[in-house]
mmCIF file of C-alpha atoms in Angstrom:
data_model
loop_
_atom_site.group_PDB
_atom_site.id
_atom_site.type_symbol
_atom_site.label_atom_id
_atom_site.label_comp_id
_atom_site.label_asym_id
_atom_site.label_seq_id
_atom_site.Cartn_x
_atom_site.Cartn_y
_atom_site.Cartn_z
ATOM 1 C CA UNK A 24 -50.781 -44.834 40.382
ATOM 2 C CA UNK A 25 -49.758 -46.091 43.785
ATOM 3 C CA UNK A 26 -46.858 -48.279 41.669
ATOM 4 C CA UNK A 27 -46.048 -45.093 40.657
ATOM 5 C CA UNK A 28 -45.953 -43.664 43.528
ATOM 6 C CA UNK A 29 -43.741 -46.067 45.245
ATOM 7 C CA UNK A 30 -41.021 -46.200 42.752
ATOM 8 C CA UNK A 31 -40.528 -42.125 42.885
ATOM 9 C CA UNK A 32 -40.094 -43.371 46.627
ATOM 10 C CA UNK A 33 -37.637 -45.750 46.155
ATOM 11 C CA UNK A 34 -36.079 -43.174 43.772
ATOM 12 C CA UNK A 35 -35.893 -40.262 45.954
ATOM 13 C CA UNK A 36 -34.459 -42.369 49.239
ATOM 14 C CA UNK A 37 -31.860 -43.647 46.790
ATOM 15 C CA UNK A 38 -30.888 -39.921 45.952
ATOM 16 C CA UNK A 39 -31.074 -39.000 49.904
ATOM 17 C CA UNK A 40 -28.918 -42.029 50.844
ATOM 18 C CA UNK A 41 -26.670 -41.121 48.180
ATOM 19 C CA UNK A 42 -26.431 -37.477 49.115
ATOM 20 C CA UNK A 43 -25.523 -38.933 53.006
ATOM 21 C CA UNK A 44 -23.097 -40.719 51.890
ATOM 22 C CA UNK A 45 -20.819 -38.185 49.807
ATOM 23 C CA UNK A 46 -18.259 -36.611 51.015
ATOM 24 C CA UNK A 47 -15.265 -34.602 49.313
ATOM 25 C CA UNK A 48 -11.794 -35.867 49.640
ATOM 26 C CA UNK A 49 -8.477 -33.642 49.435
ATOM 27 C CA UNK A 50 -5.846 -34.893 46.870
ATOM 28 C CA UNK A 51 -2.432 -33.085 47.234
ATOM 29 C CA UNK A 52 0.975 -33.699 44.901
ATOM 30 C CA UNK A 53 3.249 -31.306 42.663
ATOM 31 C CA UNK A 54 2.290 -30.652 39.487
ATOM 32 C CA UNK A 55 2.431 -33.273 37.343
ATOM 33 C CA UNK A 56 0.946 -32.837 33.642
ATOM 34 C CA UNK A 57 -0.544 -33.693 32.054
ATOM 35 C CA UNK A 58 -2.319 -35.790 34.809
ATOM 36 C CA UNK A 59 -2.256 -33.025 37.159
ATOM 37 C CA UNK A 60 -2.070 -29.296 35.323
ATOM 38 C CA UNK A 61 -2.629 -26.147 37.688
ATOM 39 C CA UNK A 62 -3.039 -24.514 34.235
ATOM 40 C CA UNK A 63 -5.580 -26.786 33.082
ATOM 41 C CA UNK A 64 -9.065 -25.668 34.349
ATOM 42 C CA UNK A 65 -10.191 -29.255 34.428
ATOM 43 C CA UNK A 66 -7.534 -30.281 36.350
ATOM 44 C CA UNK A 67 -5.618 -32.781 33.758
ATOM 45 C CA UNK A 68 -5.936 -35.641 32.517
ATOM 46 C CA UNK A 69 -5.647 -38.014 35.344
ATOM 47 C CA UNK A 70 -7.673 -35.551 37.991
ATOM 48 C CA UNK A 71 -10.642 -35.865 35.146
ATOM 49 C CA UNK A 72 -10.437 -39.369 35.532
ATOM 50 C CA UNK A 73 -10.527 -38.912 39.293
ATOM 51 C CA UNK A 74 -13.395 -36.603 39.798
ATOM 52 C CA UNK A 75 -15.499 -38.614 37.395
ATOM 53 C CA UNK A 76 -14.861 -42.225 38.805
ATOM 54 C CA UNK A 77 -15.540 -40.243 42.296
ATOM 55 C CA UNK A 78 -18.620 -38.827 41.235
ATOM 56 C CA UNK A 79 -20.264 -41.967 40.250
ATOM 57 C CA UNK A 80 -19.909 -42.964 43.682
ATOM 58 C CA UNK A 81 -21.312 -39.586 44.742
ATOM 59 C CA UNK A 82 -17.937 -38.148 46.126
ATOM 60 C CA UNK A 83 -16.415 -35.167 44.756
ATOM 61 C CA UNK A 84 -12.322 -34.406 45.035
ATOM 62 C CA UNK A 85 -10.838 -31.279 45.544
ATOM 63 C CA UNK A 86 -6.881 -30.622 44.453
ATOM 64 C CA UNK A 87 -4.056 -28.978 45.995
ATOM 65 C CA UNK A 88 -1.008 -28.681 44.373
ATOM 66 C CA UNK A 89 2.608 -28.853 47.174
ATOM 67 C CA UNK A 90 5.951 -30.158 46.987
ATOM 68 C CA UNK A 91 6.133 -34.118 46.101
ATOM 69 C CA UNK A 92 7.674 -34.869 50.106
ATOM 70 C CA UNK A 93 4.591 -33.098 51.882
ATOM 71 C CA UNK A 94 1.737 -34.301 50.090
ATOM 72 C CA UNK A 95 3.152 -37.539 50.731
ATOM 73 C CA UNK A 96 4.208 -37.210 54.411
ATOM 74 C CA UNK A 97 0.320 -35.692 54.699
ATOM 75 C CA UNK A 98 -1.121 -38.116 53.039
ATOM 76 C CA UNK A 99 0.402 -40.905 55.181
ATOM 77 C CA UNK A 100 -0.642 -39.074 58.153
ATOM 78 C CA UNK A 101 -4.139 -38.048 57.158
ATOM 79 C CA UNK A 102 -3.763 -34.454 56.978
ATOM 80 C CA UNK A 103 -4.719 -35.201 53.346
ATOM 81 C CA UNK A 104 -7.100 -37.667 51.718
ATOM 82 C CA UNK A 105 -5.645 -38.402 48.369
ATOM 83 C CA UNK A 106 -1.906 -38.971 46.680
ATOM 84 C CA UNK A 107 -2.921 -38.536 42.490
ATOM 85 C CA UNK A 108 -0.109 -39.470 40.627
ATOM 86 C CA UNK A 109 1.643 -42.485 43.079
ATOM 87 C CA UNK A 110 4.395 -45.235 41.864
ATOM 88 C CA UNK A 111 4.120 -48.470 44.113
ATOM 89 C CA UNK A 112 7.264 -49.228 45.711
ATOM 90 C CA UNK A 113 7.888 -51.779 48.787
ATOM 91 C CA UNK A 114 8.141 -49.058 51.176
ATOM 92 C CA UNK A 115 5.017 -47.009 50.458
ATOM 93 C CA UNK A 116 2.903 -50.209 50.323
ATOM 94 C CA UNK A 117 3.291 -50.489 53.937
ATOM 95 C CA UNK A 118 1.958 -47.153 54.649
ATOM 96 C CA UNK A 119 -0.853 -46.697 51.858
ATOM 97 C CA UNK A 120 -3.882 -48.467 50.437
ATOM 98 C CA UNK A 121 -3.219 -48.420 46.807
ATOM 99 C CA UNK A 122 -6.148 -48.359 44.134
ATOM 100 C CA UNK A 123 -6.575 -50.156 40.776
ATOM 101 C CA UNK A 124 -3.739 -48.280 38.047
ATOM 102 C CA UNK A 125 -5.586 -46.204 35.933
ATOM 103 C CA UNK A 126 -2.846 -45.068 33.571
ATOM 104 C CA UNK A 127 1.230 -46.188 32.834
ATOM 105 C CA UNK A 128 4.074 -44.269 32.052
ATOM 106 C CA UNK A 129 7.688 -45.145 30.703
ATOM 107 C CA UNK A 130 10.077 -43.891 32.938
ATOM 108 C CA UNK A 131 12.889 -42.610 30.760
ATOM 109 C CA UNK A 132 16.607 -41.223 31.798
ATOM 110 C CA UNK A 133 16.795 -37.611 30.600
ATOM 111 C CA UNK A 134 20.133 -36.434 28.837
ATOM 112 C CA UNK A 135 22.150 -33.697 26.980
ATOM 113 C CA UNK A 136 21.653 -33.725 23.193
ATOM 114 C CA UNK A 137 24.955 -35.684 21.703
ATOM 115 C CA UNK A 138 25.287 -37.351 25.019
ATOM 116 C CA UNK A 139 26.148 -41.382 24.426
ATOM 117 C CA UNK A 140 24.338 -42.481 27.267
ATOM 118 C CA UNK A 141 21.587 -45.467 27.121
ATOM 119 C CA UNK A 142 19.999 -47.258 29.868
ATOM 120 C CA UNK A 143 21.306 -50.547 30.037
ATOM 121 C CA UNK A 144 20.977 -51.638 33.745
ATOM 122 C CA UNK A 145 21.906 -50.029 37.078
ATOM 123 C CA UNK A 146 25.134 -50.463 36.132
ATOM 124 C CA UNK A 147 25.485 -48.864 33.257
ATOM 125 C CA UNK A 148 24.803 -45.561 35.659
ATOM 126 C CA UNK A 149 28.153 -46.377 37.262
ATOM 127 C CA UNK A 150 30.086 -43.008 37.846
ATOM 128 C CA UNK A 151 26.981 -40.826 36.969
ATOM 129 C CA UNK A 152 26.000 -38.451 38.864
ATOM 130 C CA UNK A 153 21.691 -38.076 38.708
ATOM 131 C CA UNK A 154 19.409 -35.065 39.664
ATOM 132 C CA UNK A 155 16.253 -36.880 41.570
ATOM 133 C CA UNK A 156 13.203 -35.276 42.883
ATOM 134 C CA UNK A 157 12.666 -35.447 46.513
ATOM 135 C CA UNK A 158 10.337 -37.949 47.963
ATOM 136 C CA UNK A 159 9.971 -39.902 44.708
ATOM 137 C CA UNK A 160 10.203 -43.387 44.547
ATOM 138 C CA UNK A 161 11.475 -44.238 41.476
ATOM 139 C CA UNK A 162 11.994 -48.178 41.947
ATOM 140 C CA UNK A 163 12.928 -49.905 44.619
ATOM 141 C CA UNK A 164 16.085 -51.391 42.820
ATOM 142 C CA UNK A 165 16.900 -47.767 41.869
ATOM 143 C CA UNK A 166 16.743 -46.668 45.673
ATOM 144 C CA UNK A 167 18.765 -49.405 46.885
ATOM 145 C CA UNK A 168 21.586 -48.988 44.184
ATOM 146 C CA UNK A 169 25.071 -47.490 45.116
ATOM 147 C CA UNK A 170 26.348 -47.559 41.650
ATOM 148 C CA UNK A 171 25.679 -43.675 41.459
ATOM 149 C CA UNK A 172 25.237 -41.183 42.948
ATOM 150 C CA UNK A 173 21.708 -38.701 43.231
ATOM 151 C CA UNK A 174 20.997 -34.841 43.626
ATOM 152 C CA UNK A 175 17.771 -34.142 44.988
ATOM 153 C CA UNK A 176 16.056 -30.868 43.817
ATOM 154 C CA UNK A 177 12.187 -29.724 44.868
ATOM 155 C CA UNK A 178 11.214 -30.321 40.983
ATOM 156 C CA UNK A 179 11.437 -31.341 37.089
ATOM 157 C CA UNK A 180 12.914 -28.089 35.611
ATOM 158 C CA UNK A 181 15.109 -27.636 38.728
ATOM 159 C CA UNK A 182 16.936 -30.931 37.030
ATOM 160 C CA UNK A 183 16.318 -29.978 33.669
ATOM 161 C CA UNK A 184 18.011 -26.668 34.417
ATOM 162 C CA UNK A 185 21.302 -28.962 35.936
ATOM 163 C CA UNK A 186 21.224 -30.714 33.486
ATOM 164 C CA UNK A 187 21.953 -28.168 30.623
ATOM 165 C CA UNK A 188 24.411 -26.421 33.089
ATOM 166 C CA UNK A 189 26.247 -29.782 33.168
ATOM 167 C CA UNK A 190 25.628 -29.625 37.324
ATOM 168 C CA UNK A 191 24.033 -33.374 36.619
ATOM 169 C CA UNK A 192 25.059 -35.870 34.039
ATOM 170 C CA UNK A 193 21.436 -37.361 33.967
ATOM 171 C CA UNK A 194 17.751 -36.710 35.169
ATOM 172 C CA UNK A 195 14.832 -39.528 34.680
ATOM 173 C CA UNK A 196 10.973 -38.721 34.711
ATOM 174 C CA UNK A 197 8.167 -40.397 33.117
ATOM 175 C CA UNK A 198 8.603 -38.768 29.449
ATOM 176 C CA UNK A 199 4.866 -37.761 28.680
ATOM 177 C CA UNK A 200 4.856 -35.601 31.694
ATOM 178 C CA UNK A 201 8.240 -34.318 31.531
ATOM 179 C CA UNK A 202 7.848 -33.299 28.119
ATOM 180 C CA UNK A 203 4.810 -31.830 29.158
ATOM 181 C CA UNK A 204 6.441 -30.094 32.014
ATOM 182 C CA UNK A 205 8.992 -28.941 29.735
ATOM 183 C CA UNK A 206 7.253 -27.413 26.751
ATOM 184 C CA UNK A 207 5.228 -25.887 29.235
ATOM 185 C CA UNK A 208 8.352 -24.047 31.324
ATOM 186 C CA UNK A 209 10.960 -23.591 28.426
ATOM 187 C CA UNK A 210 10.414 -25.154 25.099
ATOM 188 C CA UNK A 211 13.932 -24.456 24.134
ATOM 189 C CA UNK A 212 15.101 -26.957 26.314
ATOM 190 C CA UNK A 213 13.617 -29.929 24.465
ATOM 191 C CA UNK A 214 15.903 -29.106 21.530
ATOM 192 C CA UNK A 215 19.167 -29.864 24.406
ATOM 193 C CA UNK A 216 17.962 -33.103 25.894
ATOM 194 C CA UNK A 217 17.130 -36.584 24.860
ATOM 195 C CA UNK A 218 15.555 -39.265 26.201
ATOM 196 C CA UNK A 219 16.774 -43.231 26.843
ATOM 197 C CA UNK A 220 15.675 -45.608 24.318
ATOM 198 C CA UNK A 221 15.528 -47.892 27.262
ATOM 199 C CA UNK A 222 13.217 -46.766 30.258
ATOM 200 C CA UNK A 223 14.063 -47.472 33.841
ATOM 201 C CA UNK A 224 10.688 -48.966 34.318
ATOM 202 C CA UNK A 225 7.164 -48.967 32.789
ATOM 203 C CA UNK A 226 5.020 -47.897 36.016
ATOM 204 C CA UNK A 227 1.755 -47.833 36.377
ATOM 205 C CA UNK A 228 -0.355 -45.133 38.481
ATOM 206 C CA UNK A 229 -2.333 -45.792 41.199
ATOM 207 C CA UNK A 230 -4.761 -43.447 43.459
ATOM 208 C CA UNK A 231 -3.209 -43.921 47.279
ATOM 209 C CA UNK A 232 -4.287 -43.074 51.179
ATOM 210 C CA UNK A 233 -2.576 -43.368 53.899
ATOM 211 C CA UNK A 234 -3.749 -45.875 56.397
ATOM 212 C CA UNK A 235 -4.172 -44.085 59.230
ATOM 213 C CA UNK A 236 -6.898 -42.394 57.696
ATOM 214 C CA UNK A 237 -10.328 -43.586 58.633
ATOM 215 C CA UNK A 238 -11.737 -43.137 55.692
ATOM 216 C CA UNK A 239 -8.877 -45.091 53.695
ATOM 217 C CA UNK A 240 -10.916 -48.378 52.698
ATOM 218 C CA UNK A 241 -14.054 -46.345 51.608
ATOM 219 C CA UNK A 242 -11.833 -43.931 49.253
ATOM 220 C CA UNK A 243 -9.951 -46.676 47.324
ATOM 221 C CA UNK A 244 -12.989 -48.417 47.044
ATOM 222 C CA UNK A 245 -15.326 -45.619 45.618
ATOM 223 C CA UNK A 246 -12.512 -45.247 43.419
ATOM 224 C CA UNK A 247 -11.923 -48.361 41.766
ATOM 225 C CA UNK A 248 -15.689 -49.015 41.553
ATOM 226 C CA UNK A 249 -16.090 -45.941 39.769
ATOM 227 C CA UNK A 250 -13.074 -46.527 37.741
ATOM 228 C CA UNK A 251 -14.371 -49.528 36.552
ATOM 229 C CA UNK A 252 -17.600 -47.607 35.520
ATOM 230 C CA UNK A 253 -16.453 -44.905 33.728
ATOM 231 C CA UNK A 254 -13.899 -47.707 31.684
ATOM 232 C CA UNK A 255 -17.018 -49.650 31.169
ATOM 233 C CA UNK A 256 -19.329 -46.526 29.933
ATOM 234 C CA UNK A 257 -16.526 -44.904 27.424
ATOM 235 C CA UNK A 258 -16.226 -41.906 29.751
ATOM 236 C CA UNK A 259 -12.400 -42.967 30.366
ATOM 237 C CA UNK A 260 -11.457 -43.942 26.478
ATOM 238 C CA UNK A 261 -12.982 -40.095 26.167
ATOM 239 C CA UNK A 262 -10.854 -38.349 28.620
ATOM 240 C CA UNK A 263 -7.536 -40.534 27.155
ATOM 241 C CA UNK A 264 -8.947 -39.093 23.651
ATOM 242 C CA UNK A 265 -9.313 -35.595 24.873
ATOM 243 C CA UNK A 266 -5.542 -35.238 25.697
ATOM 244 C CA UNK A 267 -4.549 -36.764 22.449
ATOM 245 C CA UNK A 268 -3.597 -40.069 24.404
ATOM 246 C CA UNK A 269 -6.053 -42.471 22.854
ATOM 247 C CA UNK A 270 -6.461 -46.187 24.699
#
């Protein structure tokens, strides 16, 4: 009995350390399905994934959904916890703490139907004239180049919208989410556009914080601990299942 005893003790301080320990920590990003779906009353794929590597940690994660160049800026200044859905380039590594990738997307050059265009290099963009997203970092080489020229608009379907108005020549996203995005917005337009064969770059996607925030070290590492968990107990091979994205 007093064995007994004792390990309900040991038990219930666990549970109270635990319960000291958690906190909740504010992601913030554009949407970005199907990762990140305001629609979606789970949130999306990759904010499933999220909350339950978070919660095995004890942590919860709440979501709000701004333009691309804010959550960013907040995030490297602390006014938010969390960027969701962040590419690595060389510049953002110097500002945030970047988890373990817990997902990979092609990122694919988006153009008219009929349009002769493929991806062969920087310099096969020579002349063309691209609609960008603000605040995105595509690739670093893809920054630096001066072989074409970029339009930033505040979002996707802003480009997609150039695009078929022949404003842009070409947009780029990663293609699960734009066609995602798109079907979504106008379905239409996916019988107007094409995809590269060739993608600008296969990039993974990491979990970031800025590091000025305090709490930087202890929210990358609750995450990739509990990343690592959920991989481990099938809980992540579900959630990839559940969106018809099976790993």
């Amino acid at each position: 009995m007093k064995k007994s005893w004792r390990v309900v003790l040991v038990m219930a301080l666990g549970l109270l350390a635990t319960a000291s320990r958690a906190d909740t920590f504010t992601a913030a990003g554009d949407p970005y399905p199907p990762y990140g779906d305001p629609s979606n009353p789970n949130g999306g794929l990759g904010l499933e994934i999220m909350r339950a590597a978070f919660k095995t940690q004890g942590h919860e994660m709440t979501m709000e959904y701004v333009p691309w160049a804010r959550a960013e800026s907040g995030v490297k200044n602390g006014t938010y916890d969390i960027l969701p859905f962040t590419w690595r380039t060389d510049a953002r590594a110097k500002v945030l703490l970047f988890s373990t990738s817990y997902a990979v997307g092609n990122v694919r050059f988006i153009k008219r139907k009929g349009d002769a265009f493929e991806f062969n290099g920087l310099e096969s963009l020579n002349g063309k004239l691209v609609g960008t997203i603000r605040g995105y970092g595509y690739s670093d080489a893809f920054g630096a180049s001066t072989a074409f020229q970029r339009e930033n608009g505040n979002d996707m379907m802003t480009n997609i919208k150039k695009l078929l108005r022949q404003r842009i020549d070409l947009t780029l996203e990663d293609e699960i989410v734009a066609r995602s995005i798109i079907s979504a917005n106008d379905p239409e337009a996916l019988k107007h556009i094409e995809f590269a064969k060739t993608p600008l770059s296969v990039n993974p996607l990491y979990i970031t914080a800025g590091m000025q925030n305090p709490k930087a070290q202890e929210i990358i590492g609750s995450f990739n601990k509990g990343l690592e968990i959920i991989r481990a107990n099938g809980t992540y091979d579900k959630i990839f299942k559940k969106y018809g994205m099976g790993k």
